[in-house]
Short mmCIF file of C-alpha atoms in Angstrom, two decimals:
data_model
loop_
_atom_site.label_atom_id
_atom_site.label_comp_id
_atom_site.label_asym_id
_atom_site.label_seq_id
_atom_site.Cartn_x
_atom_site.Cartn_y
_atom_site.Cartn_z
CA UNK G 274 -24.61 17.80 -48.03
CA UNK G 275 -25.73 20.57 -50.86
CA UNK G 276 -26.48 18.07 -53.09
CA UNK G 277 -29.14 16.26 -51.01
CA UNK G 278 -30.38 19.25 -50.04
CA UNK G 279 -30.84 19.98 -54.00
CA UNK G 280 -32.16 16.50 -54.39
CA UNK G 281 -35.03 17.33 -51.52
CA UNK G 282 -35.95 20.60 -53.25
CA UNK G 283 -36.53 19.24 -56.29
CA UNK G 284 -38.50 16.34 -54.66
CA UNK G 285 -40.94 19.22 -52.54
CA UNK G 286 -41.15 21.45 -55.27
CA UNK G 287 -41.25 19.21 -58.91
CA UNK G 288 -38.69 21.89 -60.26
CA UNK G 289 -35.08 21.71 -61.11
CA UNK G 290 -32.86 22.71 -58.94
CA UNK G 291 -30.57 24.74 -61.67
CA UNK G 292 -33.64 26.73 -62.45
CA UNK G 293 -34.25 27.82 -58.54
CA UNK G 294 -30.33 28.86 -58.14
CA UNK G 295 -30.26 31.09 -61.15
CA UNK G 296 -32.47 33.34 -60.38
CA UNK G 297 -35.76 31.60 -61.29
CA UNK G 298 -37.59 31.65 -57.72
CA UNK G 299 -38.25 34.36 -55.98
CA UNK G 300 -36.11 34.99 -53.04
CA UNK G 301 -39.11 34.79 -50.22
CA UNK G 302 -40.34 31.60 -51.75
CA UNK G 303 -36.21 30.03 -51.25
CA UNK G 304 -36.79 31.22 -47.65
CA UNK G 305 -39.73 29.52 -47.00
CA UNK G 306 -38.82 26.15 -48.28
CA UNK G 307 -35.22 26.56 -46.60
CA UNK G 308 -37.67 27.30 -42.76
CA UNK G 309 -39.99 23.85 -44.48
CA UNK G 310 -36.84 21.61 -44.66
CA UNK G 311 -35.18 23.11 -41.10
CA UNK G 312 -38.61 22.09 -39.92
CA UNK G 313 -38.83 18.55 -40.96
CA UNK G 314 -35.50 18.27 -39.55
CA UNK G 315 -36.33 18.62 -35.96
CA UNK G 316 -39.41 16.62 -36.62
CA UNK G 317 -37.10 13.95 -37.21
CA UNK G 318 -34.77 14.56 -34.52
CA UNK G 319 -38.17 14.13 -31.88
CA UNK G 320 -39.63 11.31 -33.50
CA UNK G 321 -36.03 9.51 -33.27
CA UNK G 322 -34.41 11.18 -30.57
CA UNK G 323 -31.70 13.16 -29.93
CA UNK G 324 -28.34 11.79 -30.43
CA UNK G 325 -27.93 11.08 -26.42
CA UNK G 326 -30.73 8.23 -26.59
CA UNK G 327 -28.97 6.48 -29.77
CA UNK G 328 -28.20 2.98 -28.49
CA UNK G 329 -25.29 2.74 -31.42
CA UNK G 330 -23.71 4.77 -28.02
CA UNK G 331 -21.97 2.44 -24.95
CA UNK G 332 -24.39 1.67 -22.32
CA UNK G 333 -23.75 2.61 -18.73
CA UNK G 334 -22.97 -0.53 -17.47
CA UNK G 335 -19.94 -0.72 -20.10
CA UNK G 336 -18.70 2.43 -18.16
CA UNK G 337 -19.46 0.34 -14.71
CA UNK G 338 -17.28 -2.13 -16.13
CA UNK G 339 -14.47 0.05 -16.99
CA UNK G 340 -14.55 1.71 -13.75
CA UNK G 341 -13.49 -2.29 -11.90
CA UNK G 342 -10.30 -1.20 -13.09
CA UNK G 343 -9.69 0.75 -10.49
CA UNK G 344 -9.66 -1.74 -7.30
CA UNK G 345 -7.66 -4.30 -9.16
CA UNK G 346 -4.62 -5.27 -7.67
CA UNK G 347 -2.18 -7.60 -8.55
CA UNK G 348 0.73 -8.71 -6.13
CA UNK G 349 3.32 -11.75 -6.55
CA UNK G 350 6.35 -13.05 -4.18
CA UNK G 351 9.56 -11.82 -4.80
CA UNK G 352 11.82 -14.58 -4.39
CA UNK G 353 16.29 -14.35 -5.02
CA UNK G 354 17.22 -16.48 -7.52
CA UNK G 355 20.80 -15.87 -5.79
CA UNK G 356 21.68 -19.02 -3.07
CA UNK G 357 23.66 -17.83 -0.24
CA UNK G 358 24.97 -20.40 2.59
CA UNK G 359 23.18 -19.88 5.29
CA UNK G 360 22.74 -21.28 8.81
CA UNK G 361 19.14 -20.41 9.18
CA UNK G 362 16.65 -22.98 8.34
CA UNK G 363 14.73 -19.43 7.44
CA UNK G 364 15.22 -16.12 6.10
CA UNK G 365 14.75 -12.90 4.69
CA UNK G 366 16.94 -9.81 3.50
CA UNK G 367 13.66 -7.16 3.22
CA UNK G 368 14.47 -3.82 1.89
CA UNK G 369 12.89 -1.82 4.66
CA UNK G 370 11.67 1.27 2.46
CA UNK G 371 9.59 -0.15 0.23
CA UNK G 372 8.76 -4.13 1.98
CA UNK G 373 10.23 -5.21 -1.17
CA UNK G 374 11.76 -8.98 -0.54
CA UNK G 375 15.55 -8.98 -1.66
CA UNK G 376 16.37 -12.10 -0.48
CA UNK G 377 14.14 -15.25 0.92
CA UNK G 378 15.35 -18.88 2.53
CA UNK G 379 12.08 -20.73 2.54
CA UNK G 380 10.61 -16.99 4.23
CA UNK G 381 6.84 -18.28 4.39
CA UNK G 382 7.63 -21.19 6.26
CA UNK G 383 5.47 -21.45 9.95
CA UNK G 384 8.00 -21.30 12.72
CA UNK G 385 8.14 -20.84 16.61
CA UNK G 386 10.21 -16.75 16.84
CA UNK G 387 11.19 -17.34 20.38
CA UNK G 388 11.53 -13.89 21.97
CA UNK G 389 11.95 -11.76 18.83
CA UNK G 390 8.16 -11.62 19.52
CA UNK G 391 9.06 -8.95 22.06
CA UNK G 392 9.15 -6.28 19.25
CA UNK G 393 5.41 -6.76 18.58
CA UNK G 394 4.66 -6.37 22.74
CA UNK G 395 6.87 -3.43 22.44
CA UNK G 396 5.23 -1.25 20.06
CA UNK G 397 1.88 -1.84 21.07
CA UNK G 398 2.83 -0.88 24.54
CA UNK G 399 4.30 2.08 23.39
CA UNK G 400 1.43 3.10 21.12
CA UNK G 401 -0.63 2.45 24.55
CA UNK G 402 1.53 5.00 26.19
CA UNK G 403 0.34 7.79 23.95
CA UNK G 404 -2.66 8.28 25.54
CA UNK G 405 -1.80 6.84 29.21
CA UNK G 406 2.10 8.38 29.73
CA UNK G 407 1.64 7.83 33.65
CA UNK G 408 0.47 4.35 33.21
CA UNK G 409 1.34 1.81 36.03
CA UNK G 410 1.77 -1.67 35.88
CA UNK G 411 0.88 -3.94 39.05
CA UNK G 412 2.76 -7.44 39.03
CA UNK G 413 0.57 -10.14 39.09
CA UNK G 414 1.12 -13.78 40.50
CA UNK G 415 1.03 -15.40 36.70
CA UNK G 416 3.91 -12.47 35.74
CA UNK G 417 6.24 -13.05 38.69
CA UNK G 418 6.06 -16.88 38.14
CA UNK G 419 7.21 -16.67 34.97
CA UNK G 420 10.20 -18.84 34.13
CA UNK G 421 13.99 -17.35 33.16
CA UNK G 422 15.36 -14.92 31.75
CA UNK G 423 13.39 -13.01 34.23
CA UNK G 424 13.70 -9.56 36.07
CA UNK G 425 12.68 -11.03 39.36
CA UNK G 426 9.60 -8.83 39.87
CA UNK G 427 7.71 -9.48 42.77
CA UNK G 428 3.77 -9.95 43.46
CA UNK G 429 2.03 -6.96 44.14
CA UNK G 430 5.07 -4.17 43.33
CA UNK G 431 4.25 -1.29 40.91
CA UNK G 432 6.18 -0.05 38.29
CA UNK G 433 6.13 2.62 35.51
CA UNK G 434 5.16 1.06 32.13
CA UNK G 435 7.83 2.80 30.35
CA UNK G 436 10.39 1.83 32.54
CA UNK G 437 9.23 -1.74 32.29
CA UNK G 438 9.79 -1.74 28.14
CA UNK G 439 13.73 -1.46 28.94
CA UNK G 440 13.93 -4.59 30.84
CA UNK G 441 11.57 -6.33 28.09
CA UNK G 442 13.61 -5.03 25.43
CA UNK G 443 17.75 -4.96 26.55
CA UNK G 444 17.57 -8.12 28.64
CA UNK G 445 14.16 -9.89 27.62
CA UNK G 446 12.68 -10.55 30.46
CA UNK G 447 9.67 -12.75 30.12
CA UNK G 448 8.26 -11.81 33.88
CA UNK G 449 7.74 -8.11 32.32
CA UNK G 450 6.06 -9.15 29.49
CA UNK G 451 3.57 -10.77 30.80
CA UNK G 452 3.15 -7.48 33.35
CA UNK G 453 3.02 -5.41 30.41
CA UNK G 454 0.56 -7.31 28.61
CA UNK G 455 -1.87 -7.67 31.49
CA UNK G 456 -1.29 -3.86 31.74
CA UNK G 457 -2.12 -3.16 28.10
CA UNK G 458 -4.87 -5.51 27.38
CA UNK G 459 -6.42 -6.89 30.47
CA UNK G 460 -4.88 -10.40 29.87
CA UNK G 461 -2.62 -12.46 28.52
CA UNK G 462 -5.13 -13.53 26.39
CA UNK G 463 -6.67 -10.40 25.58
CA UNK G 464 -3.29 -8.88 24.57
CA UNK G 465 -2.77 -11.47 22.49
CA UNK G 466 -5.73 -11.12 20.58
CA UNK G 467 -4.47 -6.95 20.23
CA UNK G 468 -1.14 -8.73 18.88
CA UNK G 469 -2.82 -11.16 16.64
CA UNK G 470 -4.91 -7.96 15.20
CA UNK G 471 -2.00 -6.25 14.72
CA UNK G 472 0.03 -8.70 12.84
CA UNK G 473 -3.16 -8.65 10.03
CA UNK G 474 -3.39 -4.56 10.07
CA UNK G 475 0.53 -5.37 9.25
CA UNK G 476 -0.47 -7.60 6.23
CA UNK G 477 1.32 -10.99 8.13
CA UNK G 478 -0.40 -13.85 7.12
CA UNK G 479 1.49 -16.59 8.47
CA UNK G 480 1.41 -15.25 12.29
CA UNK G 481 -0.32 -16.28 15.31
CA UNK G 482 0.69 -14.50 18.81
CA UNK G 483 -0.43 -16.77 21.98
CA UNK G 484 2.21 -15.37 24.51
CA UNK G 485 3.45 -11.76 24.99
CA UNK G 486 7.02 -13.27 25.50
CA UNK G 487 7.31 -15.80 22.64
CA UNK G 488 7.36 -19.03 25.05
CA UNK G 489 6.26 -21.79 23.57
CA UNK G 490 3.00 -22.53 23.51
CA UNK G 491 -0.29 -23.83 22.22
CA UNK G 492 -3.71 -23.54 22.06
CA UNK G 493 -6.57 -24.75 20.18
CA UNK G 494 -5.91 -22.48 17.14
CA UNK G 495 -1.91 -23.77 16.78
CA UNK G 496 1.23 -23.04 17.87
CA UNK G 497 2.97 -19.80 18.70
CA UNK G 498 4.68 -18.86 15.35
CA UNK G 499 5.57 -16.70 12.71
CA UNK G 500 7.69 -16.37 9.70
CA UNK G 501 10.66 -14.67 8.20
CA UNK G 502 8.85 -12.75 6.06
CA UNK G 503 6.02 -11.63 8.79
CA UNK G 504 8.64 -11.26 11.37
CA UNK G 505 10.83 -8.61 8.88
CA UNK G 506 7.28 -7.04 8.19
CA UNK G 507 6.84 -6.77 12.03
CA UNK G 508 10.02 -4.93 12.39
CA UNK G 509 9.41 -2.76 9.68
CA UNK G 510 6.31 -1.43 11.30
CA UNK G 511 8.37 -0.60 13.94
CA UNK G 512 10.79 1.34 12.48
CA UNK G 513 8.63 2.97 9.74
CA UNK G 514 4.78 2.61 10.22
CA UNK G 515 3.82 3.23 14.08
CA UNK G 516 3.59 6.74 15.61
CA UNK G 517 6.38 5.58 17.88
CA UNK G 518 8.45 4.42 16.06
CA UNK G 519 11.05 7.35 17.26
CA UNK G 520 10.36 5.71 20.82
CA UNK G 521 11.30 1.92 19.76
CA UNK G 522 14.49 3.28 18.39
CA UNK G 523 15.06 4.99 21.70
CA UNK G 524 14.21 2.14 23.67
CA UNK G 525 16.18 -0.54 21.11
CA UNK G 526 19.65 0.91 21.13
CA UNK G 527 19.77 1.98 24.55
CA UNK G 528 22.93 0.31 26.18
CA UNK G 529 21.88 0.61 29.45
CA UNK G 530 18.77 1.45 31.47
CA UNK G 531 18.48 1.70 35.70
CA UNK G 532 15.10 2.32 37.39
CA UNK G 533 13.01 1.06 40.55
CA UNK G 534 9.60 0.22 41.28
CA UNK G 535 7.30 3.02 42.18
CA UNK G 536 7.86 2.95 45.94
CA UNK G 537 11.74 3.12 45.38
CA UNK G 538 12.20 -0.42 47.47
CA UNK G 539 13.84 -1.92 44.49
CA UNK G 540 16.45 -0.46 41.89
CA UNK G 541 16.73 -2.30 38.68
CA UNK G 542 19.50 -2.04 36.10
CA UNK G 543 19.72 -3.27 32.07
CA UNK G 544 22.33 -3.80 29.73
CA UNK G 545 21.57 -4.45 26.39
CA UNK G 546 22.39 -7.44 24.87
CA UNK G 547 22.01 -7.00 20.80
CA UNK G 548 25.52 -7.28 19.90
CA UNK G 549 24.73 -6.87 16.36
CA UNK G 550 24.84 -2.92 17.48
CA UNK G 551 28.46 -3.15 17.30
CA UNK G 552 29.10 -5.61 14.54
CA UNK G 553 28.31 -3.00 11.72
CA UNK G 554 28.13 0.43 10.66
CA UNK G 555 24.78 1.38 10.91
CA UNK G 556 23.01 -0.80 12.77
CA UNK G 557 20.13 0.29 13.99
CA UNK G 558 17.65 -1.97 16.13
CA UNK G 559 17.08 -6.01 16.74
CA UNK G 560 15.84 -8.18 18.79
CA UNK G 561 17.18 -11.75 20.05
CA UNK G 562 15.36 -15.11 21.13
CA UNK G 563 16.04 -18.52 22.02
CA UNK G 564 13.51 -21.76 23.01
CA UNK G 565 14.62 -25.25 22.69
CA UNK G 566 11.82 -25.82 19.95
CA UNK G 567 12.41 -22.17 18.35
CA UNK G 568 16.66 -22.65 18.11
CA UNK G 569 18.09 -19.20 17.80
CA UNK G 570 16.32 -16.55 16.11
CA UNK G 571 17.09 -12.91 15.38
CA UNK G 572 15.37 -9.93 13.85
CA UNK G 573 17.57 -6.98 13.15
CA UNK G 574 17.96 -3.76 11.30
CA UNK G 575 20.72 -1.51 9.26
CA UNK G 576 20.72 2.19 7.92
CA UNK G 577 23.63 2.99 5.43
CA UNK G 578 23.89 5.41 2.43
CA UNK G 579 20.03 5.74 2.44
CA UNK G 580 19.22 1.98 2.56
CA UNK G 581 17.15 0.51 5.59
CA UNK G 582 17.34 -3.36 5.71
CA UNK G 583 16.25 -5.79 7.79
CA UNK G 584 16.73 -9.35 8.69
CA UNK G 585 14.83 -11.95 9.81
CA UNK G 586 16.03 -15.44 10.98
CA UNK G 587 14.07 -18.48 12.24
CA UNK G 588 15.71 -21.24 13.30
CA UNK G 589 19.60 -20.31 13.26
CA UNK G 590 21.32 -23.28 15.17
CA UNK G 591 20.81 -24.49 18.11
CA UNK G 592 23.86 -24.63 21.47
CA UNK G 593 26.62 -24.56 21.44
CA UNK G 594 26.27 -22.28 17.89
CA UNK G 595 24.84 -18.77 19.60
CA UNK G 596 27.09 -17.29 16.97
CA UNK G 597 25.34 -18.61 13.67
CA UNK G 598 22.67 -15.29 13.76
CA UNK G 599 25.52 -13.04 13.40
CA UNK G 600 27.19 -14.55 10.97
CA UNK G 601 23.96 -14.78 8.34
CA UNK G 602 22.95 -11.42 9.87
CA UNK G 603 26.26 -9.46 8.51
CA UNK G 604 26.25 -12.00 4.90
CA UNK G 605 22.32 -10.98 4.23
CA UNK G 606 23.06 -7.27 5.08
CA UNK G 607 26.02 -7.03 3.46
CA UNK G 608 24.92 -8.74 0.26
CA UNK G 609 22.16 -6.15 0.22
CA UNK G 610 24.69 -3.38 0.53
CA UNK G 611 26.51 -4.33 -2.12
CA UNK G 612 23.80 -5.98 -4.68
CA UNK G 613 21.06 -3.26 -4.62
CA UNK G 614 21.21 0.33 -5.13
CA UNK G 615 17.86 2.62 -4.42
CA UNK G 616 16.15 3.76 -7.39
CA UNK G 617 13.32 5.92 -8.14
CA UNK G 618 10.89 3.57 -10.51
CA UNK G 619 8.23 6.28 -10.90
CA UNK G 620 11.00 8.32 -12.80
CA UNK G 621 10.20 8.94 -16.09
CA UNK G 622 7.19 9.82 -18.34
CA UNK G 623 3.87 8.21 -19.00
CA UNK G 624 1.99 8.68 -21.93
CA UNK G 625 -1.51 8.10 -21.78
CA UNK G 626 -4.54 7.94 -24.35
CA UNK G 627 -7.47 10.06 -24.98
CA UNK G 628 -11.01 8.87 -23.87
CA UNK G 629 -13.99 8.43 -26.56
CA UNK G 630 -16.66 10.37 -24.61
CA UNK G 631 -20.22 9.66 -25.62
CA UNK G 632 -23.46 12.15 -25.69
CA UNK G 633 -20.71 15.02 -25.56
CA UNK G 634 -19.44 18.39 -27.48
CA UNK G 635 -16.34 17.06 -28.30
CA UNK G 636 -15.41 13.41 -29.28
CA UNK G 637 -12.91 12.74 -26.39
CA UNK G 638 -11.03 14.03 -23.44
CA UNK G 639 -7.57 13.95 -22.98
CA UNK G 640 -5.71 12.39 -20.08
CA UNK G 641 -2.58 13.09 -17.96
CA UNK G 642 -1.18 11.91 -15.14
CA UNK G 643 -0.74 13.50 -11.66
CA UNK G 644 2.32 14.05 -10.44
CA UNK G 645 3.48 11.58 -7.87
CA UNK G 646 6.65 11.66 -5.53
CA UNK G 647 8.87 9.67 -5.99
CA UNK G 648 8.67 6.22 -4.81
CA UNK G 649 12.59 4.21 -4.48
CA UNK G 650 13.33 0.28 -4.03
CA UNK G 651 16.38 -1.30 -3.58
CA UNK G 652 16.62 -2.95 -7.01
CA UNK G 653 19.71 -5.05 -8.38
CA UNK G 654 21.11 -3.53 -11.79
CA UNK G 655 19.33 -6.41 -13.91
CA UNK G 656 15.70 -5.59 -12.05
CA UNK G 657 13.08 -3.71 -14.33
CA UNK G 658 10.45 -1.79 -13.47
CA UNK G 659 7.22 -2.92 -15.30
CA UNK G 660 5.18 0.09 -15.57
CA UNK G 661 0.89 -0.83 -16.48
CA UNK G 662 -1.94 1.67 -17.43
CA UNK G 663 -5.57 0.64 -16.84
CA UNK G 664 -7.80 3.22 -17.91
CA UNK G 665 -11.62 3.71 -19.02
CA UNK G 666 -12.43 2.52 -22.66
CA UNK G 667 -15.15 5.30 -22.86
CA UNK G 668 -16.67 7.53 -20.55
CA UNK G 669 -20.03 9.76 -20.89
CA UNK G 670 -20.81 13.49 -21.17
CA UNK G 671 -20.90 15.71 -18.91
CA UNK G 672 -16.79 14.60 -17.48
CA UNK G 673 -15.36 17.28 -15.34
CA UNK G 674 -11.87 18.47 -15.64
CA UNK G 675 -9.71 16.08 -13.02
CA UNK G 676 -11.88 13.18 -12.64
CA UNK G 677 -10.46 9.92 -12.09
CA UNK G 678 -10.45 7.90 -14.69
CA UNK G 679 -7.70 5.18 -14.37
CA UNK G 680 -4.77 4.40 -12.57
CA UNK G 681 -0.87 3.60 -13.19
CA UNK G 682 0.68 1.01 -11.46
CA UNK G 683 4.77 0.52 -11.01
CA UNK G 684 5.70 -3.00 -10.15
CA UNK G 685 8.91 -4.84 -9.93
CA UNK G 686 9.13 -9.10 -10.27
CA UNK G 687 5.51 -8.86 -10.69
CA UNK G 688 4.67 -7.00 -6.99
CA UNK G 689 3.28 -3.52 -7.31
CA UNK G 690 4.98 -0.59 -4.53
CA UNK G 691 3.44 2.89 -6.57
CA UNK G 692 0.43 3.60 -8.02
CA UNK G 693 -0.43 7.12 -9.88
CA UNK G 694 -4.05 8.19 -11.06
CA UNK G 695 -5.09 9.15 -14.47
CA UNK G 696 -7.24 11.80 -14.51
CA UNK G 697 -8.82 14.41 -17.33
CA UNK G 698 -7.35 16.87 -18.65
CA UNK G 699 -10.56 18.99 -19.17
CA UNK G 700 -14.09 19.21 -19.43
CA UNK G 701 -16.58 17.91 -22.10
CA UNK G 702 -20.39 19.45 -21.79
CA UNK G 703 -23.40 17.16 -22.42
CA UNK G 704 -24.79 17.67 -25.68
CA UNK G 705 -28.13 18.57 -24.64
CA UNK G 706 -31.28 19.79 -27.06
CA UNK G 707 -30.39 23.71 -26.45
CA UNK G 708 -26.87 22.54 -28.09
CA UNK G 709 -28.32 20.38 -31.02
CA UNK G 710 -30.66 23.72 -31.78
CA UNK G 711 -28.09 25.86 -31.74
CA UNK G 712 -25.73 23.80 -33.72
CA UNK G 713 -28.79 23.20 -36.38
CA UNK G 714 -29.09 27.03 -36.52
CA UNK G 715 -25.58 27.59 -37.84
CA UNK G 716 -25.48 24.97 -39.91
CA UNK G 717 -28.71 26.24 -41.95
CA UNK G 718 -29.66 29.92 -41.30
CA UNK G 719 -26.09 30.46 -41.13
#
C-alpha cells in the first residue's frame, strides 16, 4: 500500500519520491498532499459508493432463500424389516414416547375399528367436562334404541356425563355413546364431525368417524374406518397429549364402576372387561371391539422400565378365536420390551459453521446451538440417529446476538422426532459511513 501511495505522489507532484522522504520537502507541503490524496479518496468512495451498495455483495433475496430452510420438513414411514406371525390382518407396535413406529403389519391399511373407536368418544367427552363438570345427559329415543351391548337406558332418564363414560368405557355400551355424543356435540352427526376434526389435529390420515360407537356404517364420504397406525396415534393422544389424559387412565383401568340416573330410580353397575390388564406387568389402558365386518380388534397400552407402548390391531380373527388379540397383543409388546431400549438421540455435540456476513464490521458470525432437552426413542441396537444441519449461507449486517439462523434436525429411518435451532453467537454492526470515516482516519492520519 506505501508503494502506490509513492507511485501517486510522484504522479501529483512530477518529483521522486526518494527525494520527498529524505528530507527534500518541507514538512507542511507532505501534509498537504497527504489531506489532497485522503481527499480524493472519499471522492471516490461517493462517486462509487460505499462498500454496502457493492453488488459483488449477496442480494437480499439470496438471504430470503436461505431463510426456506427453516420450514422444511422431511418425514418417511418407519416400517420393521423383522416378520412376526401374527393373527391380525393389521398392526402396529408404536413406541408411545416419541410416535416412533417399531413394528407395522400392513399399518396404513383402511379398516372398520369396531368399538375401539370408543377411546376417541372418550376423550373428547372428557375434555368437554373441563369446562361443564355438572353436565347432564338426557337419553334420547335414537340412544335407547340402540342395538347390543347396551346399558338399557331408557327414553327421557338423566344421567351424569361422567358417570356415563364408565359404562362406555368397562362394558361398551353403544346406547351411551350415542347419549354422550348427542350430549357433547348436539348430534350424532355433529359429534362426529368434532371426532373427525380431532383425528386430523392428531395427524391420522387414514380415519373417518361416522358413529360415536364404531357400528358399522356408511355414508356418502365412506365407511366407518381407521387404521393401525391412526388407531395407536389415537391412543397415544390419550395417554400423552390431552389435558385429561390423567382422567382416561382413571376411567380405563377402573375394575368396577356403580351409579344411577339422576333421580336415583335406576342403579347401574360395570365391570371392566380389558383382560389384557391382567395379562402383563404394566399394562396400562385398552380398549376392545367386535362387528361382524370389523372381526376382533384391540387397542392397548404398556408402561415398563420407562417404555410406553402401544398396540393396535385391526382385524384379529373372527368367532370362535376371541383369544387371537391377546395373543399378538403380549408377542408385539413383548418383542418391543426386549428389542428396543430408550435412548437419548440429541446426546452429543454439534458443531456448526460460521456465517459470511455482508455490509458488516467483521467478516462473519459464529454459531452455536441452544441447548435442547433431551429427546429418547425406543431404538433397536443397529438403529442410527442421522443428525442434519441446515443453516444460512450468508446473512447481512446489522445480526443481533441470538437470532435464528438455522435449525438441527435428529431423525431416525429417515423420520425426524427433535429439532434444535442455530442461532448467533454475537453481534456484527452495519458498516455504515461514520465507520468507513473513522476507519479511513486511522489508516492515514494515523
Amino acid at each position: 500500500m506505501q508503494a502506490g501511495i509513492l507511485r501517486g505522489m510522484k504522479r501529483r507532484t512530477g518529483m521522486a519520491p526518494a527525494a520527498r522522504f529524505c528530507g527534500t520537502v518541507r514538512s507542511e507541503e507532505k501534509h498537504w498532499v497527504q489531506k489532497r490524496i485522503f481527499a480524493g479518496f472519499l471522492t471516490v468512495l461517493m462517486i462509487v459508493g460505499y462498500p454496502g451498495n457493492s453488488s459483488a455483495f449477496f442480494t437480499a433475496s439470496e438471504l430470503v432463500s436461505a431463510k426456506k430452510l427453516l420450514n422444511r420438513t422431511d418425514s418417511v414411514s418407519v416400517s420393521a424389516a423383522d416378520t412376526l406371525e401374527l393373527y391380525a390382518a393389521s398392526a402396529v407396535l408404536m413406541d408411545g414416547g416419541s410416535g416412533r413406529v417399531l413394528y407395522d403389519k400392513d399399518g396404513d391399511t383402511p379398516l372398520p375399528m369396531a368399538s375401539t373407536t370408543k377411546i376417541m368418544t372418550c376423550i373428547l367427552a372428557l375434555e368437554w367436562l373441563e369446562s361443564n363438570p355438572e353436565a347432564l345427559c338426557q337419553v334420547s329415543a335414537n340412544a335407547s334404541a340402540q342395538p347390543e351391548v347396551k346399558l338399557g337406558l331408557v327414553q327421557g332418564d338423566e344421567f351424569y356425563l361422567n358417570d356415563l363414560l364408565y359404562s362406555l368405557m368397562l362394558e361398551s355400551h353403544n346406547d351411551t355413546a350415542v347419549c354422550v355424543a348427542e350430549t357433547v356435540g348436539g348430534s350424532v352427526e355433529g359429534f362426529a364431525a368434532m371426532m373427525n376434526a380431532k383425528a386430523r389435529e392428531i395427524g391420522c390420515t387414514e380415519t373417518y368417524y361416522i358413529t360415536p360407537n364404531g357400528l358399522d356404517a356408511e355414508d356418502a364420504n365412506g365407511e366407518h374406518h381407521t387404521t393401525a397406525r391412526d388407531l395407536a396415534l389415537v391412543m397415544r393422544y390419550c395417554l400423552t397429549g390431552s389435558s385429561q389424559s390423567a382422567e382416561f387412565l382413571n376411567v380405563t383401568r377402573t375394575a368396577s364402576y356403580t351409579f344411577t340416573n339422576r333421580s336415583g330410580t335406576r342403579s347401574y353397575s360395570c365391570t371392566n372387561h380389558n383382560a389384557f390388564l391382567n395379562l402383563m406387568d404394566g399394562a396400562l389402558s385398552g380398549k376392545t371391539g367386535f362387528t361382524s365386518k370389523a372381526g376382533y380388534c384391540y387397542v392397548g397400552a404398556l408402561l415398563r422400565d420407562g417404555k410406553l407402548l402401544i398396540v393396535a390391531l385391526l382385524a384379529c380373527g373372527w368367532p370362535n378365536n376371541k383369544g387371537y388379540k391377546w395373543v399378538d397383543t403380549k408377542k408385539l409388546m413383548n418383542y418391543g420390551l426386549s428389542e428396543f431400549e430408550l435412548r437419548d438421540i440429541t446426546e452429543g455435540t454439534v458443531r456448526t459453521e460460521d456465517i459470511p456476513v455482508t455490509n458488516g464490521q467483521q467478516e462473519s458470525v459464529a454459531t452455536i446451538v441452544e441447548e435442547l432437552s433431551a429427546t429418547e426413542v425406543l431404538m433397536r441396537a443397529d438403529d442410527q440417529t442421522v443428525v442434519r444441519i441446515e443453516q444460512f449461507r450468508t446473512m447481512e449486517a446489522p445480526v443481533q446476538a441470538g437470532e435464528q439462523v438455522g435449525l438441527v434436525h435428529y431423525l431416525v429411518d429417515g423420520t425426524e422426532y427433535a429439532t434444535a435451532s442455530i442461532v448467533t453467537a454475537g453481534e456484527v454492526k452495519e458498516r455504515t459511513w461514520l465507520y468507513c470515516l473513522r476507519e479511513l482516519a486511522e489508516a492515514f492520519l494515523f
